[in-house]
Short mmCIF file of C-alpha atoms in Angstrom, two decimals:
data_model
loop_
_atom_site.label_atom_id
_atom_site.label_comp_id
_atom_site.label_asym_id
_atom_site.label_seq_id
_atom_site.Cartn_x
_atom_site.Cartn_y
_atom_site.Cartn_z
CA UNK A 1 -2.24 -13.06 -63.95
CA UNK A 2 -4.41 -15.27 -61.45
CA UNK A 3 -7.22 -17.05 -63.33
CA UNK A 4 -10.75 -15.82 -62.27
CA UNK A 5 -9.43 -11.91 -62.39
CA UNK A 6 -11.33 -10.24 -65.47
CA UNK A 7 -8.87 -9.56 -68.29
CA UNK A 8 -8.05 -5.66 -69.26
CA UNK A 9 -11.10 -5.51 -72.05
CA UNK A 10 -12.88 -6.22 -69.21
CA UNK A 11 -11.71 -4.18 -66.75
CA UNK A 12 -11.74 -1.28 -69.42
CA UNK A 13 -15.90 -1.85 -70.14
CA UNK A 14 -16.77 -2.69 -66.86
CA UNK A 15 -15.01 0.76 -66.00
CA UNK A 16 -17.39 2.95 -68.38
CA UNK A 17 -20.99 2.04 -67.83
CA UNK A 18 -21.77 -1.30 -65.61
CA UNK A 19 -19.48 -0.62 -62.67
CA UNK A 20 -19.61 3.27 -63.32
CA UNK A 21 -17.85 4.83 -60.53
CA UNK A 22 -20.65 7.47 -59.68
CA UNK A 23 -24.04 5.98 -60.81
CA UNK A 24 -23.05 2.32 -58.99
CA UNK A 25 -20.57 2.75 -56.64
CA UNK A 26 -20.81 6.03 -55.23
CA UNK A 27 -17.33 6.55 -55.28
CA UNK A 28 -15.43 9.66 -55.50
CA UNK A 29 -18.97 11.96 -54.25
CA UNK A 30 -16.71 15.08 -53.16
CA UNK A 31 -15.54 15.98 -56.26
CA UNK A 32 -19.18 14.99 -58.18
CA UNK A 33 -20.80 17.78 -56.52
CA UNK A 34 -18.32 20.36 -55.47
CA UNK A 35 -17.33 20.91 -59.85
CA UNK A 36 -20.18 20.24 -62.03
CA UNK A 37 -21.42 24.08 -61.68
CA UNK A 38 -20.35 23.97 -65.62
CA UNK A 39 -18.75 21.75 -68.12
CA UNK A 40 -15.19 23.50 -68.28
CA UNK A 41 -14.64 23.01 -64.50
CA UNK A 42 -15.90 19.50 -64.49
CA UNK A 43 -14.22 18.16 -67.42
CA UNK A 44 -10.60 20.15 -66.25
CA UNK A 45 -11.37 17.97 -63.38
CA UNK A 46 -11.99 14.40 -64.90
CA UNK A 47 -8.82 15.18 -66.95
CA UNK A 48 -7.01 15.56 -63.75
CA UNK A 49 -8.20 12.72 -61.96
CA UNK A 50 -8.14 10.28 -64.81
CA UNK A 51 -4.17 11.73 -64.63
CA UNK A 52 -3.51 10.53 -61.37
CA UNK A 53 -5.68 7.31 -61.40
CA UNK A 54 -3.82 6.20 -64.73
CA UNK A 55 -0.10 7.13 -63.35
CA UNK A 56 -1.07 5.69 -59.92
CA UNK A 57 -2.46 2.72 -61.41
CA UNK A 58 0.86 2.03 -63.54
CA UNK A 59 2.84 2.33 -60.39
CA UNK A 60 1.38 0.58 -57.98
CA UNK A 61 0.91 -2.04 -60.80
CA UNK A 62 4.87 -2.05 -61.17
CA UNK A 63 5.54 -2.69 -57.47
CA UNK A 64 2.56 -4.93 -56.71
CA UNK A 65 5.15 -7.68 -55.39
CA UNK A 66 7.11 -5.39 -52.86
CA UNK A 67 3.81 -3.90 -51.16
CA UNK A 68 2.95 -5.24 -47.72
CA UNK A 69 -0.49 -5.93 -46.73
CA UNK A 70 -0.55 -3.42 -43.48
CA UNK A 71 1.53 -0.63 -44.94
CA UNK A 72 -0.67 -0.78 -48.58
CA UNK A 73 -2.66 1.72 -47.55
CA UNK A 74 -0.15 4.14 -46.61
CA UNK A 75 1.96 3.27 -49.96
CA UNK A 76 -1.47 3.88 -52.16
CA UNK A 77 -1.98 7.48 -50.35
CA UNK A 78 1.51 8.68 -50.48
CA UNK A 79 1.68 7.63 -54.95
CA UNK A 80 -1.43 9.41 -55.03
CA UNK A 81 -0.33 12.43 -53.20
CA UNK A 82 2.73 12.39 -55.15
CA UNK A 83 0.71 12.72 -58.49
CA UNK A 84 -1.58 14.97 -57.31
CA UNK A 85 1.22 17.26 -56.79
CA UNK A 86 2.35 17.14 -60.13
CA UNK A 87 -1.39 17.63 -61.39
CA UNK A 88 -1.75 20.63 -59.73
CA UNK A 89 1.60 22.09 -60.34
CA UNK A 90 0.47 21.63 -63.89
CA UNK A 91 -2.68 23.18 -63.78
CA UNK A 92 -1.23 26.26 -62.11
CA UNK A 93 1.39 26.43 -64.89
CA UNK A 94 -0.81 25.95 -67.70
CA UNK A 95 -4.41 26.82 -67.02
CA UNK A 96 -3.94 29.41 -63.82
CA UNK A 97 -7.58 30.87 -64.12
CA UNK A 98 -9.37 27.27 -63.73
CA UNK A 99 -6.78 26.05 -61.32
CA UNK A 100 -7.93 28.83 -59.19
CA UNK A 101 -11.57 28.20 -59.61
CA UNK A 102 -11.24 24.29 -58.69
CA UNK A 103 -9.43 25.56 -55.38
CA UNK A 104 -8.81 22.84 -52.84
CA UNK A 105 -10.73 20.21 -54.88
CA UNK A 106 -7.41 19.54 -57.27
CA UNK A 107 -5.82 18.94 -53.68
CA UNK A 108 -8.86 16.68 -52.41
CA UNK A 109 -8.19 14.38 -55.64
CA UNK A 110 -5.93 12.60 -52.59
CA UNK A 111 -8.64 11.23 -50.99
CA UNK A 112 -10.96 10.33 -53.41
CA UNK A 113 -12.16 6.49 -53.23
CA UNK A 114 -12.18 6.00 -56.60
CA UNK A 115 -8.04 5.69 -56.65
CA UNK A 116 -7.98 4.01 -53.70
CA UNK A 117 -10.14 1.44 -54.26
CA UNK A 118 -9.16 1.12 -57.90
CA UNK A 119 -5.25 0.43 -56.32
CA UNK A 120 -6.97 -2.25 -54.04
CA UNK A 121 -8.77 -3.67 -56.26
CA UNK A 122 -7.08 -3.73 -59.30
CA UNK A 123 -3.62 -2.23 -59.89
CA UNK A 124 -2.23 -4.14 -56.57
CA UNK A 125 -3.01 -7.60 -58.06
CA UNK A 126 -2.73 -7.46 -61.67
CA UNK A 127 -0.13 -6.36 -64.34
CA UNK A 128 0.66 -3.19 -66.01
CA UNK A 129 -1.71 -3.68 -69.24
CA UNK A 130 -4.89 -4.31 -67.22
CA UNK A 131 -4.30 -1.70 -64.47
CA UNK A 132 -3.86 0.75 -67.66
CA UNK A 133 -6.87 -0.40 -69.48
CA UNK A 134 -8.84 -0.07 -65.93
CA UNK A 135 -7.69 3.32 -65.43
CA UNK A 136 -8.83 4.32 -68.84
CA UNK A 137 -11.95 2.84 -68.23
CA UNK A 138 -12.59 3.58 -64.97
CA UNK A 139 -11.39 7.36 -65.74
CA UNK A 140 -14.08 7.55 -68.58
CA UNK A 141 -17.03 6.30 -66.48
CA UNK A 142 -15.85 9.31 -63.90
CA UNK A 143 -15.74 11.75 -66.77
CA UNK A 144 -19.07 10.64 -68.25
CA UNK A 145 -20.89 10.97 -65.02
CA UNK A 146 -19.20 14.23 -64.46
CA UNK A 147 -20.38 15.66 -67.88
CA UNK A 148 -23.56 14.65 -67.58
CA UNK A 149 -24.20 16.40 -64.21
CA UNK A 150 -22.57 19.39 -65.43
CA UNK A 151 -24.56 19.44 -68.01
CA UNK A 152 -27.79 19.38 -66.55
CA UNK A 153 -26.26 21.90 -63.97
CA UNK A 154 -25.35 24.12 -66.50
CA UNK A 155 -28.21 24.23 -68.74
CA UNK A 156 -30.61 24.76 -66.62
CA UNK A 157 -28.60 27.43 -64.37
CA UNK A 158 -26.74 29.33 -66.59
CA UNK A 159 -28.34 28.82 -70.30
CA UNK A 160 -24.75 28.21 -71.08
CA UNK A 161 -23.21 24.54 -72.40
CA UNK A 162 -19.33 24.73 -71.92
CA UNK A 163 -19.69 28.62 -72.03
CA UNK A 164 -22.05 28.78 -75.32
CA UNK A 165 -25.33 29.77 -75.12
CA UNK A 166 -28.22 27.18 -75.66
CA UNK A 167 -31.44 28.53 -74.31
CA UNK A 168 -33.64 31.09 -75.75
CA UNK A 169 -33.22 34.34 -74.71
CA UNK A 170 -36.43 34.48 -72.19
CA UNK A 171 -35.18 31.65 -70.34
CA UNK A 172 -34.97 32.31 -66.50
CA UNK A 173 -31.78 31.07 -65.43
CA UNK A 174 -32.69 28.61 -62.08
CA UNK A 175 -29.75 30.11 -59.96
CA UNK A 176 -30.39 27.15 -57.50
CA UNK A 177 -28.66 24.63 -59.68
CA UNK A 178 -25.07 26.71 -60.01
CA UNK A 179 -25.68 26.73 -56.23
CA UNK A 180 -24.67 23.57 -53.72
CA UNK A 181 -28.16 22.46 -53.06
CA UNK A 182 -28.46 22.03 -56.82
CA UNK A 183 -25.55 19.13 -57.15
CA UNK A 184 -27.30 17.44 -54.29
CA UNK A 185 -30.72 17.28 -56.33
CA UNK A 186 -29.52 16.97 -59.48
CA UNK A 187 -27.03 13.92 -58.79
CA UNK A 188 -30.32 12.65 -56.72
CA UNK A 189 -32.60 12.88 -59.24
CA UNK A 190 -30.15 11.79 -61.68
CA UNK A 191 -29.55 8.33 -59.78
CA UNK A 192 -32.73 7.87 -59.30
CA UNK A 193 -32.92 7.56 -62.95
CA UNK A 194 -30.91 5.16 -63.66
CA UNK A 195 -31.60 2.90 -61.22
CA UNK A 196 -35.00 3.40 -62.76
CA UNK A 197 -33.84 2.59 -65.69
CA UNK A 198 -32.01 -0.28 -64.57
CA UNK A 199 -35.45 -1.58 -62.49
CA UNK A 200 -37.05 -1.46 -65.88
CA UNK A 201 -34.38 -3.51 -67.77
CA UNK A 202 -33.97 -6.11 -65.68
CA UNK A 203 -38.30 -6.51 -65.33
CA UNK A 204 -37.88 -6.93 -69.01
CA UNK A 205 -35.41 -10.04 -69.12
CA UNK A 206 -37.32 -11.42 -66.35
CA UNK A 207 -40.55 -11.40 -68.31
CA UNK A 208 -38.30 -12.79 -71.13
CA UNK A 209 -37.32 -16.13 -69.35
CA UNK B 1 -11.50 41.98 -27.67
CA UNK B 2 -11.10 41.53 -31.77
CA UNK B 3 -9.63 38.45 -31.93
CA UNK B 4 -12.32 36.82 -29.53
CA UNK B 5 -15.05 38.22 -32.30
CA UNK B 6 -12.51 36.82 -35.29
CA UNK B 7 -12.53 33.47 -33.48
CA UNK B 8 -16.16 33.29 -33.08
CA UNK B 9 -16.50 34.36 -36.28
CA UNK B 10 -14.81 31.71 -37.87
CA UNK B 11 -16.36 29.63 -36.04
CA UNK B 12 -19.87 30.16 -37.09
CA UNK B 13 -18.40 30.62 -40.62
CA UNK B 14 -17.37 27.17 -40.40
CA UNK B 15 -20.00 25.49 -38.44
CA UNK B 16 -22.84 26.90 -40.06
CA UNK B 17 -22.88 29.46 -43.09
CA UNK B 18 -20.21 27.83 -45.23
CA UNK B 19 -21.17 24.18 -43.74
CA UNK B 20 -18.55 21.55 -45.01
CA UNK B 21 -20.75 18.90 -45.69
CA UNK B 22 -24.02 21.11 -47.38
CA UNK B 23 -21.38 23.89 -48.92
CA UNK B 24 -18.25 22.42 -49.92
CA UNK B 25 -19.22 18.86 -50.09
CA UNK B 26 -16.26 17.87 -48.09
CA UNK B 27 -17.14 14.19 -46.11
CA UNK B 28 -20.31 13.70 -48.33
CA UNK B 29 -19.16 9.52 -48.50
CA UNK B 30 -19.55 9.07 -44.86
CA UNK B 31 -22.46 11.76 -44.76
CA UNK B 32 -24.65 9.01 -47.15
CA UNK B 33 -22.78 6.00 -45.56
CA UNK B 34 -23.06 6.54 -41.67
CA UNK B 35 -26.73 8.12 -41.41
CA UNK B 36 -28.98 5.24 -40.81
CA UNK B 37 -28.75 5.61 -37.08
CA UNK B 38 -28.85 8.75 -35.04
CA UNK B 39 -26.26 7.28 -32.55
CA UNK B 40 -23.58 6.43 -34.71
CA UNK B 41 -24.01 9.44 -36.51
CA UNK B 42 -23.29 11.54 -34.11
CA UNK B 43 -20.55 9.04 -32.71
CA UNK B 44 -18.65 9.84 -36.44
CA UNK B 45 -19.44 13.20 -35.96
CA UNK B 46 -17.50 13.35 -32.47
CA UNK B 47 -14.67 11.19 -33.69
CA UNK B 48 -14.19 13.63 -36.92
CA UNK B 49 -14.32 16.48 -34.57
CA UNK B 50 -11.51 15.34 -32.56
CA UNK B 51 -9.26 14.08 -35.35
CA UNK B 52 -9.77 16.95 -37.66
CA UNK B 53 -8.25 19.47 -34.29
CA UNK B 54 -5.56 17.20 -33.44
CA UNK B 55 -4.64 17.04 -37.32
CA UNK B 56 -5.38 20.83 -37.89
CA UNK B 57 -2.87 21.31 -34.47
CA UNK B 58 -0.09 18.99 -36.11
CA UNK B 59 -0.36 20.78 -39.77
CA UNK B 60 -0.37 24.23 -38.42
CA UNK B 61 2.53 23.73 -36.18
CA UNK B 62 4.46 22.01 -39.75
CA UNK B 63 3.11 24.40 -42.17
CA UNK B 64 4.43 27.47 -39.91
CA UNK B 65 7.65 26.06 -39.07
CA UNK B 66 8.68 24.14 -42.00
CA UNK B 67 6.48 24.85 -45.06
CA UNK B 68 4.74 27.94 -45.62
CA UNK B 69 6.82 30.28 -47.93
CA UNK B 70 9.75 31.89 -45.72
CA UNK B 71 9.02 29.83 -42.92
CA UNK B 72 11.88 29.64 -40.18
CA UNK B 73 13.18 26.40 -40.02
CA UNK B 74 14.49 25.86 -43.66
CA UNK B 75 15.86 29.30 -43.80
CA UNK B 76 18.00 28.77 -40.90
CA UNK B 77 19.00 25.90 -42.83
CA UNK B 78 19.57 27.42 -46.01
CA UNK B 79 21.41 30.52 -44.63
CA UNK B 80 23.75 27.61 -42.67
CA UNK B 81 24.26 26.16 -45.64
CA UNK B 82 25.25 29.22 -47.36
CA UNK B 83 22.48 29.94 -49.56
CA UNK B 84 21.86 33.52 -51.13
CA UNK B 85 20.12 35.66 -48.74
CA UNK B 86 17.46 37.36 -50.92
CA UNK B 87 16.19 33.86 -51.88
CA UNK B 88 12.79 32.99 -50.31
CA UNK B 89 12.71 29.37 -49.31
CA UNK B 90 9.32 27.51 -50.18
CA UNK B 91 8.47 24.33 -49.27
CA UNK B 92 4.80 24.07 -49.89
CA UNK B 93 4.99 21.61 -52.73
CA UNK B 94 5.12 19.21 -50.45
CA UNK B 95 2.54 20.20 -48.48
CA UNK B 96 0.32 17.83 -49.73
CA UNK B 97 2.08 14.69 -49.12
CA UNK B 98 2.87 15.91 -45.86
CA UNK B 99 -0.43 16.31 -44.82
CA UNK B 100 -1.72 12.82 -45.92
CA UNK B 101 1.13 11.25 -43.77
CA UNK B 102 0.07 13.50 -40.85
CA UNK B 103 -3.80 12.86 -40.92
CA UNK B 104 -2.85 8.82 -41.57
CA UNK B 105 -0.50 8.59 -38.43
CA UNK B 106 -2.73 11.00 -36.33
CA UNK B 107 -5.54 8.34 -37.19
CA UNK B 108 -3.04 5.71 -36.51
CA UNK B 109 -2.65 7.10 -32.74
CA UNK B 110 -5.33 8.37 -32.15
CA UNK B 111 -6.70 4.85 -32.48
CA UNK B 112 -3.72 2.85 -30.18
CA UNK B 113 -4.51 5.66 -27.96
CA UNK B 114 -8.57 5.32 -27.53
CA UNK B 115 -7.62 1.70 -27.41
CA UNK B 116 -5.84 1.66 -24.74
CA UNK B 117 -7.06 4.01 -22.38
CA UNK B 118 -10.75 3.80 -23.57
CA UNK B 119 -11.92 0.77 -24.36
CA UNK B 120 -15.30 1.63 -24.25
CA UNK B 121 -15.23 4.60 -26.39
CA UNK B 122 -13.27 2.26 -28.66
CA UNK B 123 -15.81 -0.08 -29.17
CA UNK B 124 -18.66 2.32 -29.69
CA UNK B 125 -15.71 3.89 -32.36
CA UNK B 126 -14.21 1.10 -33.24
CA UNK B 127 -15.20 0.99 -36.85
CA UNK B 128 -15.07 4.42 -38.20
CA UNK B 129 -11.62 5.66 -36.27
CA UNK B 130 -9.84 4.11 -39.62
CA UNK B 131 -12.03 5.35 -42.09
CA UNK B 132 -11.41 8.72 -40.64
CA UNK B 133 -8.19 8.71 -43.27
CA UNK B 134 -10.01 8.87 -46.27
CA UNK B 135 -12.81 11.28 -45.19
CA UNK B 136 -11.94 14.94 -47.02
CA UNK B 137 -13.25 16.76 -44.37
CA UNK B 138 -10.05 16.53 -42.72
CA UNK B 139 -7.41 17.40 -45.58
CA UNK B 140 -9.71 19.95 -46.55
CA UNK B 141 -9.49 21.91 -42.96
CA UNK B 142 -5.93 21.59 -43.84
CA UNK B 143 -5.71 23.01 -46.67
CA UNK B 144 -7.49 25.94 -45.79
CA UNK B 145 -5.49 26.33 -43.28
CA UNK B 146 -2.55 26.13 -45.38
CA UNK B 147 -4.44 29.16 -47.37
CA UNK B 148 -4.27 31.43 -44.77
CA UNK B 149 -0.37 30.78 -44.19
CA UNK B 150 0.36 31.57 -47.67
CA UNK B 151 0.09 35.16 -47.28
CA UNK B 152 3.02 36.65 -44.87
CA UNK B 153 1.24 39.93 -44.45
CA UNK B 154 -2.07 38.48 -41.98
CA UNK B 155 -0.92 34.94 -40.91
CA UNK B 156 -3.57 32.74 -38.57
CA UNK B 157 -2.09 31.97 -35.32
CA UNK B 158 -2.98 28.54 -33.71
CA UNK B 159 -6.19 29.88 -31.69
CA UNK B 160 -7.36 30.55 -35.34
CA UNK B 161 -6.85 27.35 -37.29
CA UNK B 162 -8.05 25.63 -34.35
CA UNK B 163 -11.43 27.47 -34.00
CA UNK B 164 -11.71 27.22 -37.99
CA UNK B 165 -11.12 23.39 -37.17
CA UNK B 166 -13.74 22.28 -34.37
CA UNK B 167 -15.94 24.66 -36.14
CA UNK B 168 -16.00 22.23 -39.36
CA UNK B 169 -15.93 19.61 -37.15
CA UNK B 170 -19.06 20.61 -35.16
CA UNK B 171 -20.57 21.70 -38.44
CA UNK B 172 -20.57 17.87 -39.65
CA UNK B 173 -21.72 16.56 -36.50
CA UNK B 174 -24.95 19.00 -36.65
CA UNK B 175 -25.19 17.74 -40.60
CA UNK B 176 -24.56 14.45 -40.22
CA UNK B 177 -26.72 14.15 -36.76
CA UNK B 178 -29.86 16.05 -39.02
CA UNK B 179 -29.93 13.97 -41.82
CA UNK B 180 -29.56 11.11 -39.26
CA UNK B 181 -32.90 11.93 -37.81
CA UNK B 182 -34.59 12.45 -41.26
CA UNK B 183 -33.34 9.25 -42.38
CA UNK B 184 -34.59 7.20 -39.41
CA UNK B 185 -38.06 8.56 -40.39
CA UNK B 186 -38.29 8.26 -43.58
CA UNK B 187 -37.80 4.33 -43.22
CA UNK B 188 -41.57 4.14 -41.93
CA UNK B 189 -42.30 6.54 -45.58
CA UNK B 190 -43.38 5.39 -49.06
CA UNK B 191 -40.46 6.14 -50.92
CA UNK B 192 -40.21 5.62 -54.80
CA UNK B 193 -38.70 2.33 -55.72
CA UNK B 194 -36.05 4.20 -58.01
CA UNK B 195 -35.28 6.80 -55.62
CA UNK B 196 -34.52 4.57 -52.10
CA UNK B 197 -31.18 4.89 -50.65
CA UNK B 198 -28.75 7.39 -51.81
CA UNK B 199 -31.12 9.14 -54.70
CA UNK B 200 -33.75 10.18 -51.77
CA UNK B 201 -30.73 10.84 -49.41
CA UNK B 202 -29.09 13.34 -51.95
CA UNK B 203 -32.27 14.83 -52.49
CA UNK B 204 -33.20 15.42 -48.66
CA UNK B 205 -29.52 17.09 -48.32
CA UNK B 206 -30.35 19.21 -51.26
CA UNK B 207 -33.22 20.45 -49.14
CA UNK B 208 -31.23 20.54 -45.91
CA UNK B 209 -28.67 22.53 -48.20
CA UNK B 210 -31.13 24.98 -49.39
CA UNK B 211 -31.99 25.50 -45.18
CA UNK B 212 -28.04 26.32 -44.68
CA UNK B 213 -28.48 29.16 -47.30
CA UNK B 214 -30.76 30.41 -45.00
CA UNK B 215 -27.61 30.97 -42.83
CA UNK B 216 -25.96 33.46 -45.16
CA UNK B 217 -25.68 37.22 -43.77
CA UNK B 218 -25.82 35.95 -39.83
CA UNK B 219 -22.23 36.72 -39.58
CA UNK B 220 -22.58 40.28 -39.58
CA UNK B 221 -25.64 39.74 -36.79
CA UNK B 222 -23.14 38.04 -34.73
CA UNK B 223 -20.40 40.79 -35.45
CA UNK B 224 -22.98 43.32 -33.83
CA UNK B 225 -23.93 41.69 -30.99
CA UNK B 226 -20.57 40.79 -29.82
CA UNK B 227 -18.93 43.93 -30.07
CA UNK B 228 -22.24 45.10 -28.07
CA UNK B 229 -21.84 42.63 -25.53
CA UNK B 230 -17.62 42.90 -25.20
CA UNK B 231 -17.95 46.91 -25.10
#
């Protein structure tokens, strides 16, 4: 391991909440959006891409010394693709009714940023037990965002959290949030947030000094 | 003249009612990323449009042949090889890997290409050709594509995937050209501190998305008309 690379606790905190791949990198938008109409779908779909990001992690990890640097790209896509297949073909097995709601989003796991960069940044330059622990972490930030969105989403849409009911009966269902331009304002609003939140924090331990 | 109504058809579909970008959220990363500036904006737009038909050209043409379930190529093989007849060959598990090598390498020469023979589209490119990999918009026409070669009884033929193709790809440019626009003008606004950059960007495409509902229904408009006008 080169010195000056953070070390696989780090890698796995950084992952969760101050690098978290949705609220501060914008990474991996497609999926963010297009599954967080309720909690099943989006957490069938964190489980599936913290699949492939671990497993695609491990690997590249494992053959970081025969990559070249113009044909990485290429190498990252094609491991990817490879365990995206498998992901799917397990879904259909296993869970046919959700695999056919996610639709072409399992698929689109390919070319989500998040794995690429993660390979980039991570997996292709350090060993096995970091690019795990990075995975892990970087997998949990992705299905905490995820959850939380869906959440929202669902609440407010449906009345419904993972499928049981939580409002009271005389709630209207807003039928805008199942629908796309809800993910756009709710993930808005939502970043908006915490950046609000983060504003606020770092005021705070400027006042301190 | 039903197929000329199908293909228009599916090309509004595309383009407008079920938008990529403000319905299926495929290419929202360079959606937020490339909008500062109407004139790059619509440069990605134009360079998305022409990948996306030369890789929706290059994926039909495999997926027909080679992949989709009974295609001809693999059971000419098979039956040389002396395989039992009743056996359906299917491919499309590799579909998938198949289609990220074709949109890479299509990005690949579709780059030497402008390169060469266009150096000054190239430099007003330049940038965002490579990119162009990564952006779902592409692997999603694709797979939909893919969808509608699964099923032997109504197979799309080439005019179709193609239409279905430059109409996602002209659907982007419209979204991504839009929000372009909105964005240049709401530099000169009073935005809240929390919300600038991508928070008041998703927001404004929620908005934009909520217009595109609007949209919903016009097929059948269209459907009238043309078979009025093509009678």
């Amino acid at each position: 391991m080169t010195r000056g690379e953070p070390t696989a606790l780090e890698r796995f905190i950084n992952g969760i909440l101050p690098e978290n791949p949705v609220y501060r990198q914008l990474l991996g938008m497609c999926p963010v959006l297009a599954v967080t109409n309720g909690m099943k779908p989006a957490m069938t779909m964190a489980g599936a891409t913290a699949f492939v990001l671990i497993l695609a992690n491990i690997m590249i990890s494992l053959m970081r010394g025969l990559l070249k640097p113009h044909l990485r790209i290429l190498v990252f896509t094609l491991t990817i693709a490879t365990f995206v297949t498998i992901a799917d073909r397990l879904l259909a097995a296993y869970m046919y009714e959700m695999s056919k709601q996610l639709g072409p989003y399992v698929p689109l796991i390919i070319v989500n940023c998040l794995i690429i960069s993660r390979c980039e940044i991570c997996a292709s330059k350090q060993d096995v037990r970091v690019a795990v622990a990075d995975g892990v972490g970087m997998s949990l930030g992705f299905a905490l965002a995820l959850a939380s969105i869906a959440t929202v989403r669902e609440i407010l849409g449906s009345g419904t959290w993972l499928g049981l009911p939580v409002m009271p009966g005389f709630w209207p269902n807003w039928g805008i949030m199942v629908l796309p331009p809800g993910a756009f304002l709710t993930l808005g609003l939502l970043l908006g947030m915490v950046e609000w939140v983060n504003q606020a924090r770092a005021k705070k331990a400027g006042k301190r000094e | 003249m039903e197929t000329l109504t199908g293909l228009v058809l599916i090309f509004i579909s595309a383009a407008l009612i079920n938008n990529f970008v403000l319905h299926y959220f495929v290419g929202v990363c360079p959606f937020l990323g490339v909008s500062r500036k109407i004139g790059t904006a619509f440069g990605m737009g134009c360079a998305v449009t022409f990948v996306i038909s030369i890789a929706a050209l290059l994926s039909w043409t495999l997926t027909y042949f080679i992949l989709r379930p009974g295609a001809p190529l693999p059971s000419w093989v098979w039956a040389v090889a002396g395989g039992n007849p009743a056996t359906t060959v299917d491919l499309s598990v590799l579909s998938y890997i198949v289609y990220i090598f074709v949109i890479a390498s299509s990005v690949q020469f579709v780059e030497m290409y402008v390169r060469k023979f266009f150096p000054a589209l190239y430099k007003s490119f330049g940038v965002y050709l490579p990119l162009i990999t990564t952006n779902c918009a592409i692997l999603f026409a694709c797979l939909e594509i893919m969808k509608h070669l699964q099923d032997p009884m109504r197979l799309w033929g080439l005019h179709e995937a193609l239409a279905l193709a430059i109409g996602g790809g002209v659907g982007f440019t419209i979204a991504i050209s839009l929000m372009a626009g909105i964005r240049e003008d709401m530099d000169i606004c009073d935005v809240p501190k929390p919300l600038k950059g991508a928070g008041i960007a998703l927001i404004v495409a929620g908005i934009m998305a909520m217009a595109f509902m609007g949209f919903t229904g016009v097929q059948n408009g269209v459907e009238t008309a043309l078979s009025s006008l093509l009678r």
